[in-house]
Amino acid sequence: MENKLIQIIEAALLSASRPLTIKEIQRFFS
């Protein structure tokens, strides 16, 4: 679970210029 949170944080930083979409966030928890 902690690993997925790290991935979400990294993705958020990489896409800092635009918000993550709901689908992108849900993909981490699928």
N, CA, C and O atoms as a GROMACS GRO file, in nm:
protein
  120
    1MET      N    1   0.084  -0.120   0.000
    1MET     CA    2   0.000   0.000   0.000
    1MET      C    3   0.087   0.125   0.000
    1MET      O    4   0.062   0.219  -0.074
    2GLU      N    5   0.190   0.124   0.084
    2GLU     CA    6   0.280   0.239   0.091
    2GLU      C    7   0.345   0.264  -0.045
    2GLU      O    8   0.367   0.378  -0.084
    3ASN      N    9   0.376   0.154  -0.115
    3ASN     CA   10   0.436   0.167  -0.248
    3ASN      C   11   0.344   0.243  -0.342
    3ASN      O   12   0.390   0.326  -0.420
    4LYS      N   13   0.216   0.215  -0.335
    4LYS     CA   14   0.120   0.281  -0.425
    4LYS      C   15   0.111   0.429  -0.392
    4LYS      O   16   0.096   0.512  -0.481
    5LEU      N   17   0.118   0.463  -0.264
    5LEU     CA   18   0.114   0.604  -0.226
    5LEU      C   19   0.234   0.677  -0.283
    5LEU      O   20   0.223   0.790  -0.330
    6ILE      N   21   0.350   0.612  -0.279
    6ILE     CA   22   0.471   0.673  -0.336
    6ILE      C   23   0.452   0.694  -0.485
    6ILE      O   24   0.490   0.798  -0.538
    7GLN      N   25   0.394   0.597  -0.554
    7GLN     CA   26   0.371   0.610  -0.698
    7GLN      C   27   0.277   0.725  -0.727
    7GLN      O   28   0.296   0.798  -0.824
    8ILE      N   29   0.175   0.742  -0.644
    8ILE     CA   30   0.079   0.851  -0.665
    8ILE      C   31   0.149   0.984  -0.646
    8ILE      O   32   0.128   1.078  -0.723
    9ILE      N   33   0.233   0.994  -0.543
    9ILE     CA   34   0.305   1.119  -0.518
    9ILE      C   35   0.398   1.149  -0.635
    9ILE      O   36   0.404   1.263  -0.681
   10GLU      N   37   0.469   1.049  -0.683
   10GLU     CA   38   0.560   1.070  -0.797
   10GLU      C   39   0.482   1.115  -0.919
   10GLU      O   40   0.524   1.207  -0.989
   11ALA      N   41   0.370   1.051  -0.946
   11ALA     CA   42   0.289   1.088  -1.061
   11ALA      C   43   0.237   1.230  -1.047
   11ALA      O   44   0.232   1.306  -1.144
   12ALA      N   45   0.198   1.267  -0.926
   12ALA     CA   46   0.148   1.402  -0.903
   12ALA      C   47   0.258   1.504  -0.927
   12ALA      O   48   0.233   1.612  -0.981
   13LEU      N   49   0.379   1.472  -0.886
   13LEU     CA   50   0.491   1.564  -0.907
   13LEU      C   51   0.524   1.575  -1.055
   13LEU      O   52   0.552   1.684  -1.105
   14LEU      N   53   0.520   1.462  -1.125
   14LEU     CA   54   0.551   1.464  -1.268
   14LEU      C   55   0.448   1.541  -1.347
   14LEU      O   56   0.479   1.601  -1.449
   15SER      N   57   0.325   1.540  -1.299
   15SER     CA   58   0.217   1.607  -1.371
   15SER      C   59   0.172   1.731  -1.294
   15SER      O   60   0.053   1.764  -1.292
   16ALA      N   61   0.268   1.799  -1.232
   16ALA     CA   62   0.235   1.913  -1.147
   16ALA      C   63   0.165   2.024  -1.225
   16ALA      O   64   0.092   2.105  -1.168
   17SER      N   65   0.187   2.026  -1.356
   17SER     CA   66   0.127   2.132  -1.437
   17SER      C   67  -0.022   2.109  -1.460
   17SER      O   68  -0.094   2.199  -1.501
   18ARG      N   69  -0.068   1.985  -1.432
   18ARG     CA   70  -0.210   1.957  -1.448
   18ARG      C   71  -0.252   1.860  -1.338
   18ARG      O   72  -0.173   1.776  -1.297
   19PRO      N   73  -0.376   1.872  -1.291
   19PRO     CA   74  -0.422   1.781  -1.185
   19PRO      C   75  -0.440   1.639  -1.239
   19PRO      O   76  -0.472   1.619  -1.356
   20LEU      N   77  -0.421   1.543  -1.152
   20LEU     CA   78  -0.449   1.404  -1.189
   20LEU      C   79  -0.599   1.388  -1.207
   20LEU      O   80  -0.679   1.442  -1.130
   21THR      N   81  -0.635   1.312  -1.307
   21THR     CA   82  -0.778   1.286  -1.326
   21THR      C   83  -0.821   1.174  -1.232
   21THR      O   84  -0.738   1.101  -1.178
   22ILE      N   85  -0.950   1.162  -1.212
   22ILE     CA   86  -1.002   1.057  -1.125
   22ILE      C   87  -0.961   0.920  -1.178
   22ILE      O   88  -0.925   0.831  -1.100
   23LYS      N   89  -0.966   0.903  -1.309
   23LYS     CA   90  -0.930   0.772  -1.366
   23LYS      C   91  -0.784   0.740  -1.339
   23LYS      O   92  -0.751   0.625  -1.311
   24GLU      N   93  -0.697   0.839  -1.346
   24GLU     CA   94  -0.556   0.814  -1.319
   24GLU      C   95  -0.535   0.772  -1.174
   24GLU      O   96  -0.457   0.681  -1.145
   25ILE      N   97  -0.607   0.838  -1.084
   25ILE     CA   98  -0.595   0.803  -0.943
   25ILE      C   99  -0.650   0.662  -0.919
   25ILE      O  100  -0.589   0.583  -0.848
   26GLN      N  101  -0.765   0.632  -0.978
   26GLN     CA  102  -0.826   0.500  -0.958
   26GLN      C  103  -0.736   0.390  -1.013
   26GLN      O  104  -0.736   0.278  -0.960
   27ARG      N  105  -0.660   0.419  -1.116
   27ARG     CA  106  -0.572   0.319  -1.176
   27ARG      C  107  -0.473   0.266  -1.072
   27ARG      O  108  -0.437   0.148  -1.075
   28PHE      N  109  -0.430   0.352  -0.981
   28PHE     CA  110  -0.333   0.308  -0.881
   28PHE      C  111  -0.394   0.208  -0.784
   28PHE      O  112  -0.323   0.126  -0.726
   29PHE      N  113  -0.525   0.215  -0.766
   29PHE     CA  114  -0.592   0.131  -0.667
   29PHE      C  115  -0.664   0.013  -0.730
   29PHE      O  116  -0.734  -0.061  -0.660
   30SER      N  117  -0.650  -0.004  -0.858
   30SER     CA  118  -0.719  -0.115  -0.924
   30SER      C  119  -0.643  -0.246  -0.902
   30SER      O  120  -0.686  -0.351  -0.950
   0.00000   0.00000   0.00000
